[in-house]
Amino acid sequence: MSLLVNEIFYSIQGESLYAGLPCVFIRLTGCNLRCSYCDTTYAYNEGSSMTIQEILDKVESYPCSLVEITGGEPLLQDETSFLVKKLLEQNKTVLIETNGSMDVSGLDSRCIKILDIKCPSSRMNSKNVLGNLQQLNPNDQIKFVIKNSDDFDFAKNIIKLLPPDFPLSNVLFSPVSGEFSPDILSRWILEGGIGVRIHLQLHKILWPDKDRGV
């Protein structure tokens, strides 16, 4: 059993509620979306086949219990859910970041889903599978990448669809890096009184000249 892998690297987690912690990243190849602001276009096609065991061995070579599976879109590959289970069996804390266009119901409930809901400026918002919102548990997270007021209003309307027990503190509003001011987004959050979390990409602050895994 194998997966097409773009890269595996050990770095500081730059996004999510785990930002700032050491993390092993497994970036899988392939994506079914083409977001206007995508910063990982190299993952669309670049990659090589690795067996599940080879991936597990590589992860185990790093002194870290936090692992994120990302892409591209990791759920395009059927074997991803099996990789999640094997990592959980190794007592890893497993995050999986998915672009919101794929059904997440088949994932092990113990992994932490980071659901990236696409706003209008991405030009991919028609691909959102909003039924995924009902598949979330209180440990999961939702991310909105926001470029303008239309995106902000769109995100506010989406969070009204969340299960009542889902914590708003697990909802992340992130400005499009270099294209929208985090100061303005922060003001909108405060003025709206919606209780979500402002979210910046820490890795782009730490390593502004790097365009892929470090």
Coordinates of C-alpha atoms in Angstrom, one line a residue:
M1 CA 0.0 0.0 0.0
S2 CA 1.5 3.3 -1.0
L3 CA 0.9 7.0 -1.4
L4 CA 2.2 9.7 -3.7
V5 CA 4.2 12.0 -1.4
N6 CA 5.4 15.5 -2.3
E7 CA 7.6 16.0 0.8
I8 CA 8.1 15.0 4.4
F9 CA 9.8 17.5 6.7
Y10 CA 10.2 18.5 10.3
S11 CA 9.5 22.1 11.2
I12 CA 7.6 24.5 13.4
Q13 CA 3.8 24.2 13.0
G14 CA 2.9 27.5 11.4
E15 CA -0.9 27.2 11.3
S16 CA -3.8 25.9 13.4
L17 CA -4.3 25.9 17.2
Y18 CA -1.0 24.0 17.3
A19 CA 1.0 26.9 15.8
G20 CA 4.5 27.2 17.4
L21 CA 5.0 23.5 18.2
P22 CA 7.5 21.2 16.4
C23 CA 5.6 19.1 13.9
V24 CA 6.3 16.5 11.2
F25 CA 4.6 17.4 7.9
I26 CA 3.5 14.8 5.3
R27 CA 2.6 16.7 2.2
L28 CA 0.8 14.5 -0.3
T29 CA 0.7 15.2 -4.0
G30 CA -2.3 16.3 -6.0
C31 CA -5.1 18.8 -5.6
N32 CA -8.6 19.0 -7.1
L33 CA -8.8 22.8 -6.5
R34 CA -7.0 25.8 -8.0
C35 CA -7.4 28.5 -5.4
S36 CA -6.4 32.0 -6.6
Y37 CA -4.0 32.5 -3.7
C38 CA -2.5 29.0 -3.5
D39 CA 1.1 29.0 -2.1
T40 CA 1.8 25.3 -2.7
T41 CA 1.3 24.9 -6.4
Y42 CA 4.4 22.7 -6.5
A43 CA 2.3 20.0 -4.8
Y44 CA -0.1 19.7 -7.7
N45 CA 2.0 17.2 -9.5
E46 CA 5.5 16.8 -7.9
G47 CA 6.0 13.7 -5.8
S48 CA 7.1 10.1 -5.6
S49 CA 5.5 6.9 -4.4
M50 CA 6.2 5.8 -0.9
T51 CA 4.8 2.8 1.0
I52 CA 2.9 3.4 4.2
Q53 CA 5.8 1.7 6.1
E54 CA 8.4 4.0 4.5
I55 CA 6.3 7.0 5.5
L56 CA 6.0 5.8 9.1
D57 CA 9.7 5.1 9.3
K58 CA 10.5 8.6 8.0
V59 CA 8.1 10.1 10.6
E60 CA 9.6 8.0 13.3
S61 CA 13.1 9.3 12.5
Y62 CA 12.1 12.7 13.9
P63 CA 11.8 13.4 17.7
C64 CA 8.2 14.5 17.5
S65 CA 4.7 13.2 18.3
L66 CA 2.8 15.8 16.4
V67 CA 2.1 15.0 12.7
E68 CA 0.2 16.9 10.0
I69 CA -1.0 15.3 6.8
T70 CA -1.6 18.0 4.2
G71 CA -1.4 18.7 0.5
G72 CA -2.5 19.4 -2.1
E73 CA -5.6 17.7 -1.0
P74 CA -4.7 14.6 1.1
L75 CA -8.1 13.0 0.8
L76 CA -7.8 12.5 -2.9
Q77 CA -5.8 9.4 -2.2
D78 CA -7.8 6.5 -0.8
E79 CA -4.9 5.2 1.3
T80 CA -4.7 8.4 3.4
S81 CA -7.3 7.3 6.0
F82 CA -5.2 4.1 6.5
L83 CA -2.1 6.2 7.1
V84 CA -4.0 8.3 9.7
K85 CA -4.9 5.1 11.6
K86 CA -1.3 3.8 11.5
L87 CA 0.0 7.1 12.9
L88 CA -2.6 7.0 15.6
E89 CA -1.5 3.5 16.5
Q90 CA 2.0 4.9 17.0
N91 CA 0.5 7.4 19.5
K92 CA 1.0 10.4 17.3
T93 CA -1.3 13.4 17.5
V94 CA -2.5 13.5 13.9
L95 CA -3.8 16.6 12.2
I96 CA -5.2 16.5 8.7
E97 CA -5.8 19.6 6.7
T98 CA -8.4 19.3 4.0
N99 CA -9.6 21.8 1.5
G100 CA -13.3 21.4 2.3
S101 CA -14.3 19.8 -1.0
M102 CA -14.0 16.1 0.1
D103 CA -16.2 14.1 2.4
V104 CA -14.4 13.7 5.8
S105 CA -16.8 11.2 7.3
G106 CA -14.4 8.3 6.6
L107 CA -11.6 9.7 8.8
D108 CA -10.8 8.2 12.2
S109 CA -12.6 10.4 14.8
R110 CA -9.4 10.5 16.9
C111 CA -7.5 12.6 14.3
I112 CA -7.9 16.4 14.3
K113 CA -9.5 17.7 11.1
I114 CA -8.6 21.2 9.9
L115 CA -11.3 22.1 7.5
D116 CA -10.4 24.9 5.1
I117 CA -13.6 26.4 3.9
K118 CA -13.1 28.3 0.6
C119 CA -14.3 31.9 0.5
P120 CA -15.4 33.6 -2.8
S121 CA -12.0 35.2 -3.5
S122 CA -10.5 31.8 -3.8
R123 CA -12.8 31.2 -6.8
M124 CA -13.4 27.7 -5.4
N125 CA -16.2 28.3 -2.9
S126 CA -18.7 26.4 -5.1
K127 CA -16.7 23.2 -4.2
N128 CA -17.3 23.4 -0.5
V129 CA -19.0 20.3 0.9
L130 CA -21.0 22.0 3.7
G131 CA -22.2 18.6 5.0
N132 CA -18.7 18.3 6.5
L133 CA -19.6 20.9 9.1
Q134 CA -21.9 18.2 10.7
Q135 CA -19.0 15.7 10.8
L136 CA -16.8 17.9 13.1
N137 CA -16.2 17.3 16.7
P138 CA -15.1 19.9 19.3
N139 CA -11.4 19.0 18.8
D140 CA -11.5 19.9 15.1
Q141 CA -10.8 23.2 13.6
I142 CA -12.1 25.4 10.7
K143 CA -10.0 27.8 8.7
F144 CA -11.3 30.6 6.4
V145 CA -8.7 32.5 4.3
I146 CA -10.0 36.0 3.8
K147 CA -9.1 38.7 1.3
N148 CA -12.0 41.2 1.5
S149 CA -15.3 42.1 3.0
D150 CA -17.2 39.6 0.8
D151 CA -15.1 36.8 2.2
F152 CA -15.6 38.0 5.7
D153 CA -19.4 38.1 5.3
F154 CA -19.4 34.7 3.6
A155 CA -17.4 33.2 6.6
K156 CA -19.8 34.8 9.1
N157 CA -22.7 33.1 7.4
I158 CA -21.0 29.7 7.2
I159 CA -20.3 29.6 11.0
K160 CA -24.0 30.0 11.6
L161 CA -24.3 26.4 10.2
L162 CA -21.9 24.9 12.8
P163 CA -23.2 22.4 15.4
P164 CA -24.1 24.2 18.6
D165 CA -21.3 22.5 20.6
F166 CA -18.5 23.5 18.2
P167 CA -16.3 26.1 19.9
L168 CA -15.9 29.4 18.0
S169 CA -12.4 29.6 19.4
N170 CA -11.6 26.7 17.0
V171 CA -12.6 28.9 14.0
L172 CA -9.6 30.6 12.4
F173 CA -9.9 33.7 10.2
S174 CA -6.7 34.1 8.3
P175 CA -5.8 37.0 5.9
V176 CA -4.4 36.2 2.5
S177 CA -0.7 36.6 3.1
G178 CA 0.6 39.8 1.6
E179 CA -2.7 40.8 0.1
F180 CA -4.9 41.7 3.0
S181 CA -4.1 43.5 6.3
P182 CA -4.3 41.4 9.4
D183 CA -5.0 44.7 11.3
I184 CA -8.2 45.3 9.2
L185 CA -9.3 41.7 9.7
S186 CA -8.7 42.0 13.4
R187 CA -10.9 45.1 13.6
W188 CA -13.7 43.4 11.8
I189 CA -13.6 40.5 14.2
L190 CA -13.7 42.8 17.2
E191 CA -16.5 45.0 15.7
G192 CA -18.5 41.9 14.7
G193 CA -18.3 40.4 18.1
I194 CA -18.2 36.9 16.6
G195 CA -15.6 35.3 18.9
V196 CA -13.4 33.7 16.2
R197 CA -9.6 33.6 16.3
I198 CA -7.4 35.8 14.2
H199 CA -4.8 33.5 12.6
L200 CA -1.5 34.3 11.0
Q201 CA 0.9 32.0 9.2
L202 CA 3.8 31.8 11.6
H203 CA 6.1 30.0 9.2
K204 CA 5.9 32.9 6.8
I205 CA 7.0 35.2 9.6
L206 CA 9.9 32.9 10.7
W207 CA 11.1 32.0 7.2
P208 CA 9.8 34.7 4.8
D209 CA 12.1 33.6 2.0
K210 CA 11.2 30.0 2.0
D211 CA 8.4 28.8 -0.4
R212 CA 8.2 25.2 0.7
G213 CA 8.9 22.9 3.6
V214 CA 11.8 23.8 5.9

